Short mmCIF file of C-alpha atoms in Angstrom, two decimals:
data_model
loop_
_atom_site.label_atom_id
_atom_site.label_comp_id
_atom_site.label_asym_id
_atom_site.label_seq_id
_atom_site.Cartn_x
_atom_site.Cartn_y
_atom_site.Cartn_z
CA MET E 1 -9.85 -37.34 18.46
CA LYS E 2 -6.76 -38.43 16.34
CA LEU E 3 -9.04 -40.40 13.93
CA ILE E 4 -11.31 -37.27 13.50
CA LYS E 5 -8.12 -35.24 12.76
CA LEU E 6 -7.23 -37.62 10.19
CA LEU E 7 -10.34 -37.81 8.33
CA LEU E 8 -10.19 -34.29 8.16
CA LEU E 9 -7.14 -33.92 6.72
CA THR E 10 -8.04 -36.75 4.24
CA ALA E 11 -11.20 -34.87 3.49
CA ILE E 12 -9.33 -31.60 2.85
CA ALA E 13 -6.61 -33.51 1.03
CA THR E 14 -9.28 -34.94 -1.15
CA LEU E 15 -11.37 -31.92 -1.72
CA ALA E 16 -7.90 -30.37 -3.03
CA ALA E 17 -7.44 -33.13 -5.06
CA CYS E 18 -10.29 -32.57 -6.84
CA THR E 19 -9.65 -28.99 -7.98
CA SER E 20 -7.02 -27.40 -9.75
CA LEU E 21 -5.89 -24.09 -11.47
CA PRO E 22 -7.04 -23.95 -15.16
CA LYS E 23 -4.71 -25.18 -17.78
CA ASP E 24 -6.95 -25.32 -20.92
CA TYR E 25 -7.25 -21.60 -21.62
CA GLN E 26 -5.65 -18.87 -23.86
CA ALA E 27 -4.46 -15.89 -22.08
CA LYS E 28 -3.77 -13.49 -25.09
CA PRO E 29 -0.77 -11.24 -24.19
CA THR E 30 -1.80 -7.38 -24.20
CA TYR E 31 0.10 -4.39 -23.79
CA HIS E 32 -0.35 -0.70 -22.84
CA LEU E 33 -1.56 1.65 -25.47
CA THR E 34 0.99 4.10 -26.88
CA ASP E 35 -0.69 6.41 -29.01
CA THR E 36 -2.37 8.35 -26.42
CA SER E 37 -0.52 11.65 -26.42
CA HIS E 38 -3.59 13.34 -28.15
CA THR E 39 -6.16 12.74 -25.50
CA TRP E 40 -7.21 15.07 -22.87
CA LEU E 41 -4.76 13.83 -20.25
CA GLY E 42 -1.90 13.35 -22.74
CA ARG E 43 -2.18 17.34 -23.60
CA LYS E 44 -2.56 18.09 -19.80
CA ALA E 45 0.63 16.04 -19.44
CA THR E 46 2.51 17.80 -22.15
CA ALA E 47 1.51 21.25 -20.70
CA ILE E 48 2.71 20.11 -17.16
CA LEU E 49 6.04 18.90 -18.53
CA GLY E 50 6.86 21.95 -20.42
CA ASP E 51 10.33 21.99 -21.24
CA ASN E 52 11.34 18.95 -18.98
CA HIS E 53 11.06 16.42 -21.60
CA GLY E 54 12.26 12.78 -20.40
CA GLN E 55 11.52 13.71 -16.93
CA THR E 56 8.82 13.30 -14.56
CA ALA E 57 6.68 15.69 -12.84
CA ALA E 58 4.78 14.44 -9.55
CA TYR E 59 2.14 15.85 -7.35
CA LEU E 60 2.18 14.48 -3.75
CA VAL E 61 -1.32 13.56 -2.27
CA ASN E 62 -1.42 12.49 1.32
CA GLU E 63 -5.23 13.52 2.31
CA GLY E 64 -7.50 10.44 1.44
CA THR E 65 -10.04 12.55 0.44
CA ASP E 66 -8.02 14.04 -2.38
CA ALA E 67 -6.72 10.73 -3.43
CA PHE E 68 -9.98 9.20 -3.89
CA PHE E 69 -11.20 12.44 -6.18
CA ALA E 70 -7.84 11.91 -8.06
CA ARG E 71 -8.67 8.60 -9.10
CA MET E 72 -12.28 9.49 -9.81
CA ALA E 73 -11.20 12.54 -11.95
CA LEU E 74 -8.75 10.68 -13.71
CA LEU E 75 -11.96 7.58 -14.56
CA ALA E 76 -13.85 10.50 -15.63
CA TYR E 77 -11.48 12.02 -18.32
CA ALA E 78 -10.02 8.55 -19.50
CA GLN E 79 -10.66 8.28 -23.10
CA LYS E 80 -8.39 4.90 -24.39
CA SER E 81 -7.20 2.77 -21.38
CA ILE E 82 -7.48 2.34 -17.48
CA ASP E 83 -4.83 -0.34 -16.01
CA VAL E 84 -5.52 -0.83 -12.19
CA GLN E 85 -3.43 -3.25 -10.13
CA TYR E 86 -3.99 -3.83 -6.47
CA PHE E 87 -3.31 -6.30 -3.38
CA ILE E 88 -6.96 -5.60 -1.96
CA TRP E 89 -10.09 -4.03 -3.57
CA HIS E 90 -12.76 -3.86 -0.79
CA ALA E 91 -16.64 -4.12 -2.25
CA ASP E 92 -17.55 -0.83 -0.14
CA LEU E 93 -18.41 2.53 -0.92
CA ILE E 94 -14.76 3.43 -2.20
CA GLY E 95 -14.45 0.04 -4.16
CA LYS E 96 -18.05 0.45 -5.73
CA LEU E 97 -17.87 3.96 -6.68
CA LEU E 98 -14.47 3.16 -8.67
CA PHE E 99 -15.86 0.08 -10.33
CA GLU E 100 -18.94 2.22 -11.23
CA GLN E 101 -16.78 4.93 -12.57
CA MET E 102 -14.59 2.15 -14.83
CA LEU E 103 -17.96 0.31 -16.15
CA THR E 104 -19.01 3.85 -17.05
CA ALA E 105 -15.86 4.38 -18.95
CA ALA E 106 -15.55 1.12 -20.79
CA ASP E 107 -19.35 1.67 -21.93
CA ARG E 108 -17.87 4.96 -23.78
CA GLY E 109 -15.28 2.55 -25.22
CA VAL E 110 -12.36 2.94 -22.89
CA ARG E 111 -10.22 -0.68 -22.77
CA VAL E 112 -9.99 -1.29 -19.22
CA ARG E 113 -7.56 -3.95 -17.52
CA VAL E 114 -7.94 -5.13 -14.13
CA LEU E 115 -5.37 -7.03 -12.12
CA LEU E 116 -5.87 -7.87 -8.46
CA ASP E 117 -4.41 -10.26 -6.09
CA ASP E 118 -6.45 -13.19 -5.31
CA ILE E 119 -5.89 -13.42 -1.46
CA ASN E 120 -8.32 -10.80 -0.36
CA VAL E 121 -10.79 -11.37 -3.44
CA ASP E 122 -13.71 -12.43 -1.43
CA ALA E 123 -17.23 -13.47 -2.75
CA GLU E 124 -18.91 -10.29 -3.42
CA VAL E 125 -15.87 -8.81 -5.35
CA GLU E 126 -15.55 -11.98 -7.18
CA SER E 127 -18.87 -11.94 -8.42
CA MET E 128 -18.51 -7.89 -9.62
CA LEU E 129 -15.37 -9.03 -11.18
CA TYR E 130 -16.74 -11.71 -13.18
CA ALA E 131 -19.57 -9.53 -14.26
CA MET E 132 -17.22 -6.70 -15.38
CA ASP E 133 -15.35 -9.32 -17.19
CA GLN E 134 -18.47 -9.63 -19.51
CA HIS E 135 -18.09 -6.07 -20.80
CA GLU E 136 -16.39 -5.99 -24.42
CA ASN E 137 -13.90 -3.49 -22.89
CA ILE E 138 -12.99 -4.97 -19.64
CA GLU E 139 -10.69 -7.86 -19.04
CA VAL E 140 -9.81 -9.08 -15.43
CA ARG E 141 -7.09 -11.34 -14.28
CA LEU E 142 -6.26 -12.82 -10.70
CA TYR E 143 -2.44 -13.00 -9.73
CA ASN E 144 -1.49 -16.14 -8.08
CA PRO E 145 -5.19 -17.12 -7.69
CA PHE E 146 -6.56 -20.19 -5.56
CA ALA E 147 -7.49 -23.05 -7.20
CA SER E 148 -10.65 -23.95 -4.50
CA ARG E 149 -12.59 -21.08 -4.91
CA GLY E 150 -14.91 -21.96 -2.36
CA PHE E 151 -12.61 -23.56 0.32
CA ARG E 152 -9.26 -21.96 0.33
CA LEU E 153 -7.74 -23.57 3.29
CA ALA E 154 -7.32 -26.55 1.23
CA ASP E 155 -4.86 -24.72 -0.70
CA PHE E 156 -3.01 -23.34 2.06
CA ILE E 157 -2.95 -26.70 3.33
CA THR E 158 -1.76 -28.49 0.20
CA ASP E 159 0.07 -25.54 -1.66
CA GLY E 160 1.17 -23.69 0.99
CA PHE E 161 4.28 -22.21 -0.51
CA ARG E 162 2.67 -20.77 -3.51
CA MET E 163 -0.50 -19.27 -1.55
CA ASN E 164 2.01 -17.40 1.07
CA ARG E 165 3.42 -15.41 -1.97
CA ARG E 166 1.24 -12.41 -2.76
CA MET E 167 1.31 -9.29 -5.29
CA HIS E 168 1.48 -6.32 -2.99
CA ASN E 169 1.85 -3.73 -5.98
CA LYS E 170 -0.28 -0.86 -6.44
CA SER E 171 -0.53 1.04 -9.61
CA PHE E 172 -3.52 2.87 -11.08
CA THR E 173 -2.65 4.38 -14.72
CA VAL E 174 -5.18 6.02 -17.07
CA ASP E 175 -4.45 6.59 -20.81
CA ASN E 176 -0.97 6.06 -20.48
CA GLN E 177 -0.56 9.71 -19.79
CA VAL E 178 -0.86 9.63 -15.56
CA THR E 179 -0.03 7.03 -13.01
CA ILE E 180 -0.79 7.05 -9.26
CA VAL E 181 1.62 4.98 -7.07
CA GLY E 182 1.98 4.71 -3.35
CA GLY E 183 0.43 2.82 -0.52
CA ARG E 184 -2.93 2.64 -0.60
CA ASN E 185 -5.14 -0.15 -1.28
CA ILE E 186 -8.89 0.20 -2.60
CA GLY E 187 -11.11 0.63 0.38
CA ASN E 188 -12.71 2.85 2.95
CA GLU E 189 -10.18 2.96 5.39
CA TYR E 190 -7.47 4.22 2.78
CA PHE E 191 -9.29 7.35 1.66
CA SER E 192 -10.44 8.78 4.99
CA ALA E 193 -14.18 7.26 4.55
CA ASP E 194 -14.24 4.79 7.30
CA GLU E 195 -16.14 6.06 10.59
CA GLU E 196 -13.73 3.78 13.01
CA SER E 197 -10.45 3.66 11.68
CA ASN E 198 -8.32 5.28 8.62
CA PHE E 199 -4.71 5.38 7.30
CA ASN E 200 -2.31 7.89 6.63
CA ASP E 201 -0.74 7.35 3.49
CA ILE E 202 0.90 9.03 0.64
CA ASP E 203 0.40 8.71 -2.96
CA ALA E 204 2.45 10.62 -6.15
CA VAL E 205 0.15 11.21 -9.06
CA ALA E 206 2.60 11.56 -11.85
CA VAL E 207 3.29 12.33 -15.70
CA GLY E 208 6.17 11.76 -17.87
CA ALA E 209 8.90 9.29 -17.99
CA VAL E 210 7.28 7.27 -14.66
CA VAL E 211 4.19 6.45 -16.77
CA GLU E 212 5.91 4.45 -19.59
CA GLU E 213 7.90 2.72 -16.77
CA ILE E 214 4.95 1.88 -14.44
CA ALA E 215 3.05 0.58 -17.76
CA ASN E 216 6.02 -1.77 -18.45
CA GLN E 217 5.86 -2.90 -14.92
CA PHE E 218 2.14 -3.80 -15.13
CA ASP E 219 2.38 -5.40 -18.55
CA THR E 220 5.04 -7.65 -17.08
CA TYR E 221 2.57 -8.60 -14.34
CA TRP E 222 -0.34 -9.01 -16.49
CA ASN E 223 1.40 -11.18 -19.00
CA SER E 224 3.17 -13.49 -16.23
CA THR E 225 2.54 -17.03 -15.97
CA VAL E 226 1.00 -16.49 -12.39
CA VAL E 227 -1.60 -14.48 -13.65
CA ILE E 228 -4.85 -16.13 -15.02
CA PRO E 229 -8.05 -14.42 -16.77
CA VAL E 230 -11.25 -14.81 -14.67
CA GLU E 231 -12.59 -16.31 -17.69
CA ALA E 232 -10.51 -19.45 -17.44
CA PHE E 233 -12.68 -20.60 -13.94
CA ASP E 234 -15.07 -23.61 -14.63
CA HIS E 235 -17.25 -22.13 -11.78
CA ASN E 236 -17.47 -18.65 -13.49
CA GLU E 237 -20.86 -18.84 -15.02
CA ALA E 238 -21.21 -14.69 -15.23
CA THR E 239 -23.42 -13.43 -18.26
CA GLU E 240 -24.38 -10.46 -19.90
CA GLU E 241 -27.32 -10.07 -17.72
CA ASP E 242 -25.15 -10.36 -14.56
CA LEU E 243 -23.42 -7.51 -16.08
CA ASP E 244 -26.57 -5.52 -16.80
CA ASN E 245 -27.73 -6.04 -13.38
CA LEU E 246 -24.40 -4.77 -11.82
CA LYS E 247 -24.50 -1.68 -13.75
CA THR E 248 -27.94 -1.15 -12.57
CA GLU E 249 -26.97 -1.94 -8.81
CA LEU E 250 -23.96 0.24 -8.99
CA ALA E 251 -25.83 3.17 -10.66
CA ALA E 252 -28.43 2.87 -7.69
CA PHE E 253 -25.59 2.74 -5.22
CA LYS E 254 -24.16 5.97 -6.44
CA ARG E 255 -27.26 8.04 -6.38
CA SER E 256 -28.16 6.44 -2.57
CA LYS E 257 -24.77 8.02 -2.04
CA SER E 258 -25.52 11.48 -3.08
CA GLY E 259 -25.48 14.04 -0.30
CA SER E 260 -23.58 11.73 2.07
CA LYS E 261 -21.23 12.41 4.69
CA TYR E 262 -18.28 11.52 2.38
CA GLU E 263 -19.49 13.36 -0.54
CA GLN E 264 -19.48 16.50 1.68
CA ASP E 265 -16.12 15.59 2.66
CA LEU E 266 -14.96 14.84 -1.12
CA GLN E 267 -16.49 18.79 -1.95
CA GLU E 268 -14.37 20.34 1.12
CA SER E 269 -11.55 18.62 -0.24
CA GLY E 270 -8.39 20.77 -2.01
CA PHE E 271 -8.77 18.81 -5.47
CA TYR E 272 -12.36 19.48 -5.75
CA GLN E 273 -12.27 23.21 -4.46
CA ARG E 274 -9.46 24.12 -6.97
CA LEU E 275 -11.01 22.46 -9.66
CA LYS E 276 -14.44 24.08 -8.85
CA ASP E 277 -12.57 27.56 -8.51
CA SER E 278 -10.66 27.04 -11.48
CA SER E 279 -11.21 28.30 -14.98
CA ASP E 280 -9.13 25.79 -16.97
CA ASN E 281 -9.70 22.86 -14.88
CA THR E 282 -6.40 22.86 -12.93
CA VAL E 283 -6.73 20.97 -9.78
CA VAL E 284 -3.25 21.16 -8.37
CA SER E 285 -1.15 24.22 -7.83
CA SER E 286 2.00 24.48 -9.80
CA ASP E 287 4.46 25.07 -6.32
CA MET E 288 3.48 21.65 -5.61
CA ILE E 289 4.93 19.94 -8.62
CA PHE E 290 8.28 18.52 -8.31
CA ASN E 291 10.15 17.83 -11.22
CA GLY E 292 13.30 15.33 -12.05
CA ASP E 293 14.42 11.95 -13.12
CA ILE E 294 13.05 8.78 -11.81
CA ASP E 295 13.77 5.15 -10.95
CA VAL E 296 11.13 2.65 -11.15
CA ILE E 297 12.06 -0.58 -9.08
CA TYR E 298 9.51 -3.56 -8.79
CA ASP E 299 10.12 -7.34 -8.28
CA ASP E 300 10.26 -9.99 -10.66
CA PRO E 301 6.77 -11.46 -10.75
CA GLU E 302 8.76 -15.04 -10.77
CA LYS E 303 9.82 -14.32 -7.41
CA THR E 304 6.20 -15.74 -6.65
CA ILE E 305 6.99 -19.43 -7.91
CA GLY E 306 10.01 -19.24 -5.71
CA LYS E 307 13.12 -17.80 -7.96
CA SER E 308 16.07 -16.48 -5.81
CA ASN E 309 17.30 -13.08 -6.25
CA LYS E 310 20.20 -14.60 -8.08
CA GLU E 311 17.72 -15.50 -10.72
CA VAL E 312 15.33 -12.67 -11.16
CA ASP E 313 15.50 -9.23 -10.00
CA TYR E 314 14.42 -8.35 -6.35
CA LEU E 315 13.33 -4.75 -5.39
CA SER E 316 15.43 -4.90 -2.31
CA ASP E 317 18.46 -5.57 -4.59
CA LEU E 318 17.53 -2.70 -6.91
CA MET E 319 16.99 -0.45 -3.89
CA ARG E 320 20.66 -1.12 -2.57
CA PRO E 321 22.45 1.44 -4.70
CA HIS E 322 20.54 4.31 -3.47
CA LEU E 323 21.13 2.88 -0.09
CA GLN E 324 24.74 2.88 -0.71
CA ASN E 325 25.18 6.09 -1.79
CA ILE E 326 23.90 7.64 1.55
CA LYS E 327 26.20 10.17 3.26
CA HIS E 328 24.16 11.94 5.69
CA THR E 329 20.53 10.96 6.52
CA PHE E 330 18.40 8.18 6.19
CA GLU E 331 14.52 8.51 7.14
CA ILE E 332 12.37 6.00 6.93
CA ILE E 333 8.61 5.85 6.98
CA SER E 334 7.26 2.31 7.12
CA PRO E 335 4.14 1.00 8.90
CA TYR E 336 5.04 -2.49 9.23
CA PHE E 337 8.64 -2.12 10.46
CA VAL E 338 10.13 -5.72 10.81
CA PRO E 339 14.07 -5.26 10.35
CA GLY E 340 15.25 -8.72 11.87
CA ASP E 341 18.61 -8.94 13.04
CA LYS E 342 20.36 -8.36 9.61
CA GLY E 343 18.39 -4.74 8.95
CA THR E 344 19.08 -3.58 12.97
CA GLU E 345 22.78 -4.11 12.33
CA TYR E 346 22.83 -2.40 8.96
CA LEU E 347 21.06 0.57 10.82
CA ALA E 348 23.23 0.53 13.54
CA GLN E 349 26.08 0.29 10.91
CA ALA E 350 24.85 3.19 9.26
CA VAL E 351 24.68 5.66 12.50
CA LYS E 352 28.47 4.37 13.24
CA LYS E 353 29.37 5.69 9.68
CA GLY E 354 27.96 9.34 10.74
CA ILE E 355 24.39 8.71 9.11
CA LYS E 356 21.78 10.06 11.04
CA VAL E 357 18.76 7.13 10.83
CA ARG E 358 15.02 8.21 12.04
CA LEU E 359 11.99 6.00 12.18
CA LEU E 360 8.25 6.74 12.00
CA THR E 361 6.11 3.61 12.36
CA ASN E 362 3.15 2.48 13.58
CA SER E 363 2.66 2.35 18.04
CA LEU E 364 1.02 -0.33 19.25
CA SER E 365 -2.22 1.68 19.67
CA SER E 366 -2.26 2.53 15.77
CA THR E 367 -1.16 -0.49 14.20
CA ASP E 368 -3.43 -2.82 12.37
CA GLY E 369 -0.85 -5.23 12.12
CA LEU E 370 -0.24 -6.72 15.72
CA MET E 371 2.01 -9.49 14.22
CA ALA E 372 4.19 -7.08 12.50
CA GLN E 373 4.48 -4.86 15.53
CA SER E 374 5.84 -7.72 17.67
CA GLY E 375 8.55 -8.00 15.18
CA TYR E 376 9.59 -4.94 15.43
CA SER E 377 9.16 -4.45 19.16
CA ARG E 378 11.69 -7.54 19.60
CA GLN E 379 14.33 -5.28 17.80
CA ARG E 380 13.22 -1.95 19.53
CA ILE E 381 16.07 -1.82 22.42
CA ASP E 382 18.67 -2.95 19.83
CA LEU E 383 17.67 -0.11 17.34
CA LEU E 384 17.78 2.52 20.04
CA LYS E 385 21.28 1.31 21.29
CA GLY E 386 22.37 1.42 17.91
CA GLY E 387 21.64 5.07 17.70
CA VAL E 388 18.20 5.04 15.50
CA GLU E 389 15.79 7.56 16.46
CA ILE E 390 12.37 6.14 16.74
CA TYR E 391 8.74 7.32 16.31
CA GLU E 392 5.43 5.80 16.86
CA LEU E 393 2.23 7.24 15.54
CA LYS E 394 -0.35 8.12 17.86
CA ALA E 395 -3.76 6.70 17.24
CA GLU E 396 -5.14 10.02 17.10
CA ALA E 397 -2.85 11.46 14.84
CA LYS E 398 -4.47 13.30 11.70
CA THR E 399 -3.64 15.70 9.11
CA LYS E 400 -5.05 18.86 9.45
CA ALA E 401 -7.92 18.34 6.90
CA SER E 402 -8.95 15.06 8.34
CA ARG E 403 -9.53 16.58 11.53
CA SER E 404 -12.68 18.25 9.98
CA LEU E 405 -13.98 15.26 7.90
CA ARG E 406 -17.54 14.02 8.77
CA ARG E 407 -16.82 10.35 8.14
CA SER E 408 -13.25 10.32 10.05
CA ALA E 409 -12.95 12.91 12.23
CA ARG E 410 -13.29 10.50 15.21
CA ALA E 411 -11.78 7.61 13.76
CA LYS E 412 -8.13 6.28 14.96
CA SER E 413 -5.69 6.95 12.44
CA GLY E 414 -2.94 4.30 11.32
CA LEU E 415 0.22 4.60 9.24
CA HIS E 416 0.53 3.08 6.26
CA ALA E 417 2.83 5.10 3.82
CA LYS E 418 6.09 3.41 2.67
CA THR E 419 8.67 6.14 2.41
CA TYR E 420 12.11 6.18 2.36
CA ILE E 421 14.43 9.22 2.11
CA PHE E 422 17.66 9.19 0.95
CA ASP E 423 20.30 12.38 2.31
CA ARG E 424 16.80 14.49 1.20
CA GLU E 425 17.84 14.15 -2.21
CA GLU E 426 15.82 11.28 -3.37
CA ILE E 427 12.86 9.67 -2.27
CA PHE E 428 11.19 6.56 -2.65
CA ILE E 429 7.18 6.15 -2.56
CA GLY E 430 5.40 2.57 -3.17
CA SER E 431 4.28 -0.68 -1.77
CA PHE E 432 7.57 -1.78 -0.19
CA ASN E 433 7.50 -2.29 3.73
CA PHE E 434 10.89 -2.30 5.39
CA ASP E 435 10.34 -6.02 6.54
CA GLN E 436 10.95 -9.68 5.81
CA ARG E 437 7.74 -10.24 3.84
CA SER E 438 7.94 -7.43 1.37
CA ALA E 439 11.75 -8.10 0.86
CA ASN E 440 11.61 -11.88 0.43
CA ILE E 441 7.90 -13.24 -0.23
CA ASN E 442 5.55 -10.54 -1.63
CA THR E 443 6.13 -8.56 -4.96
CA GLU E 444 6.32 -5.09 -4.83
CA VAL E 445 6.69 -1.92 -6.68
CA GLY E 446 7.84 1.79 -6.30
CA VAL E 447 9.11 4.85 -7.73
CA ILE E 448 12.51 6.71 -6.40
CA TYR E 449 12.11 10.09 -7.56
CA GLN E 450 15.46 12.17 -7.72
CA MET E 451 13.90 15.13 -6.74
CA PRO E 452 15.51 17.09 -4.05
CA GLU E 453 12.54 19.11 -3.02
CA MET E 454 10.03 16.68 -3.12
CA ALA E 455 12.28 14.71 -0.56
CA ASP E 456 13.01 17.75 1.67
CA HIS E 457 9.04 18.87 1.71
CA VAL E 458 8.18 15.24 3.02
CA ALA E 459 11.11 14.72 5.43
CA SER E 460 10.40 18.20 6.93
CA SER E 461 7.13 17.86 6.99
CA VAL E 462 7.20 14.60 8.91
CA PHE E 463 10.26 14.84 10.72
CA ASP E 464 10.80 18.36 11.58
CA THR E 465 7.26 19.99 11.66
CA ASN E 466 4.79 17.73 12.96
CA ILE E 467 6.24 14.99 14.74
CA GLU E 468 6.08 16.05 18.21
CA GLU E 469 2.34 16.55 17.59
CA ALA E 470 1.71 13.08 15.62
CA ALA E 471 3.88 10.83 17.46
CA TYR E 472 5.71 9.43 20.59
CA ARG E 473 9.19 9.67 20.77
CA VAL E 474 10.86 6.66 21.90
CA GLU E 475 13.78 6.52 24.32
CA LEU E 476 16.02 3.97 26.00
CA VAL E 477 16.60 4.40 29.56
CA ILE E 478 18.76 2.43 32.11
CA GLU E 479 17.63 1.74 35.71
CA HIS E 480 19.25 0.67 38.17
CA GLU E 481 18.30 -1.75 41.19
CA ASN E 482 20.33 -2.91 44.24
CA VAL E 483 19.56 -6.68 44.89
CA ASP E 484 21.57 -8.33 47.62
CA GLY E 485 24.02 -5.50 47.47
CA ILE E 486 24.54 -5.91 43.62
CA ASP E 487 23.44 -2.92 41.32
CA ILE E 488 21.14 -4.66 38.29
CA ALA E 489 21.02 -2.33 35.43
CA GLN E 490 17.81 -2.73 33.33
CA GLU E 491 17.09 -1.53 29.69
CA LYS E 492 13.68 0.07 29.32
CA VAL E 493 11.60 1.73 26.87
CA VAL E 494 10.07 4.97 27.44
CA TRP E 495 7.47 6.67 25.22
CA ILE E 496 7.89 10.68 25.51
CA GLU E 497 4.40 12.68 24.46
CA ILE E 498 4.23 16.25 24.36
CA LYS E 499 0.55 17.24 25.25
CA ASP E 500 -0.02 21.17 25.36
CA GLY E 501 3.52 21.99 25.68
CA LYS E 502 4.24 19.42 28.27
CA GLU E 503 6.12 16.26 28.38
CA ILE E 504 4.48 13.19 29.41
CA ARG E 505 6.61 9.98 29.84
CA HIS E 506 4.89 6.59 29.09
CA THR E 507 6.68 3.56 30.62
CA LYS E 508 4.12 1.24 28.92
CA ASP E 509 3.05 1.11 25.20
CA PRO E 510 0.48 4.44 25.55
CA ALA E 511 -3.36 4.13 25.00
CA THR E 512 -3.20 0.23 24.97
CA SER E 513 -4.73 -2.64 26.89
CA GLY E 514 -2.91 -4.90 29.00
CA TRP E 515 -4.58 -7.78 26.62
CA ARG E 516 -3.14 -5.89 23.76
CA ARG E 517 0.30 -5.54 25.19
CA PHE E 518 -0.21 -9.43 26.33
CA ASN E 519 -0.68 -10.58 22.93
CA GLU E 520 1.89 -8.53 21.07
CA ASP E 521 4.62 -10.22 23.73
CA ILE E 522 3.20 -13.39 22.97
CA PHE E 523 3.78 -13.01 19.23
CA SER E 524 7.20 -11.40 19.90
CA ILE E 525 8.29 -14.68 21.18
CA LEU E 526 7.32 -17.05 18.14
CA PRO E 527 9.87 -17.87 15.60
CA ILE E 528 7.53 -15.96 12.91
CA GLU E 529 9.36 -13.15 11.81
CA SER E 530 10.49 -14.54 8.48
CA GLN E 531 6.92 -14.31 7.41
CA LEU E 532 6.21 -10.49 8.84
#
């Protein structure tokens, strides 16, 4: 057996030695376009901003259908440029329809830049990217790519430190006039298009000063040393014929989805109805547009090569001044909440200072990240003892509109929004989870909107209006047991559910199997918290 393992490791090492990242290639730096104010989107952005020059106007999107429609509409209106940056892009309904719309835009002369982290680029997506890159108006680059394209395990074994560090950023910018930043990746489950499981998330569609800052962020990553153009890979043998075939395939795919459940859902979305009923193509109501200043914060891409926060900017450090200014309330919406000992102590100290700290995260039943949930569960009792109010999302929790969607009405829900509200004066929306991986390993981006009305709208909608319907309230109880005349006090967690106006108290993670709880317990004792 030892000999077999040795031979296997030798084979892997030999295979890895035969592959390396491209070195002899030219990656010409390119930057966002600035002469776009005359575009249709530029004129709309100017009209939305009005007299608020130098500020930002933002519109919140929480419905998955609206989020998809917004992206498709922006691609349809694009005249000059499209810059997209994502951690995940699936070759499913959502991913293919967006690719098809991007190719259509490129055909009419729009410059398209696609930057994806390589960790989730499977063979199908890779072949599509290589074909798209053949277009004269499209360039595709991969962030921190694998050298062994067909056998990635070899890279993890021989270059694990580098491969563990990923670009988690998500941005979608069109004509350098409108940008979308939030928690969504590109895939069915992020846009209420999956029939089994979908995410609750938040995007902000924004114009004004924020666009230039996000564009600068994109350029920084696009031109960084840890990004490689797909044309540089030796195994990339895509041709113009592959591009033509892809166009044909995607066009046929789009036609095949005409009249589908999801298309019907889109036609009932708020964005679609407002566009259909409006005489001037206005898709957002003015009372839901928030105005003010912003602070765009993001990790330096050289974080990926191991530079410390003393050498380059870390988002967590850039957020710190906003945290230090909190006086009254800190409200956290984080799907993968792994505070660690230091984070737990920080939140407990905030409570001692008189700050009300409230948390909404996933329950064991709603999460798709069991290991992250285990990192949170080990800190849960200490968080409750420290005075943190905790709510865990129910797997059946849905937004009002999502309950009636054909594709996702019966699908379970999970939290995916990464949103932090400071004193209901400022609100962060972006890709940063309150966990160790976001803080120390992956790169992230987000926008702090200094807009009290927006901050209060989100906080009140989540924590004041819908929380009892959507989430379990988690509390700490002390149970006493007499053992041989000795009073033994035990700290236990109780999940409180309000259903039909009645209170139900659960002593185990609600709506979960014993096997799922067992697996969480196993993960919670492993020394992996720093990686979560």
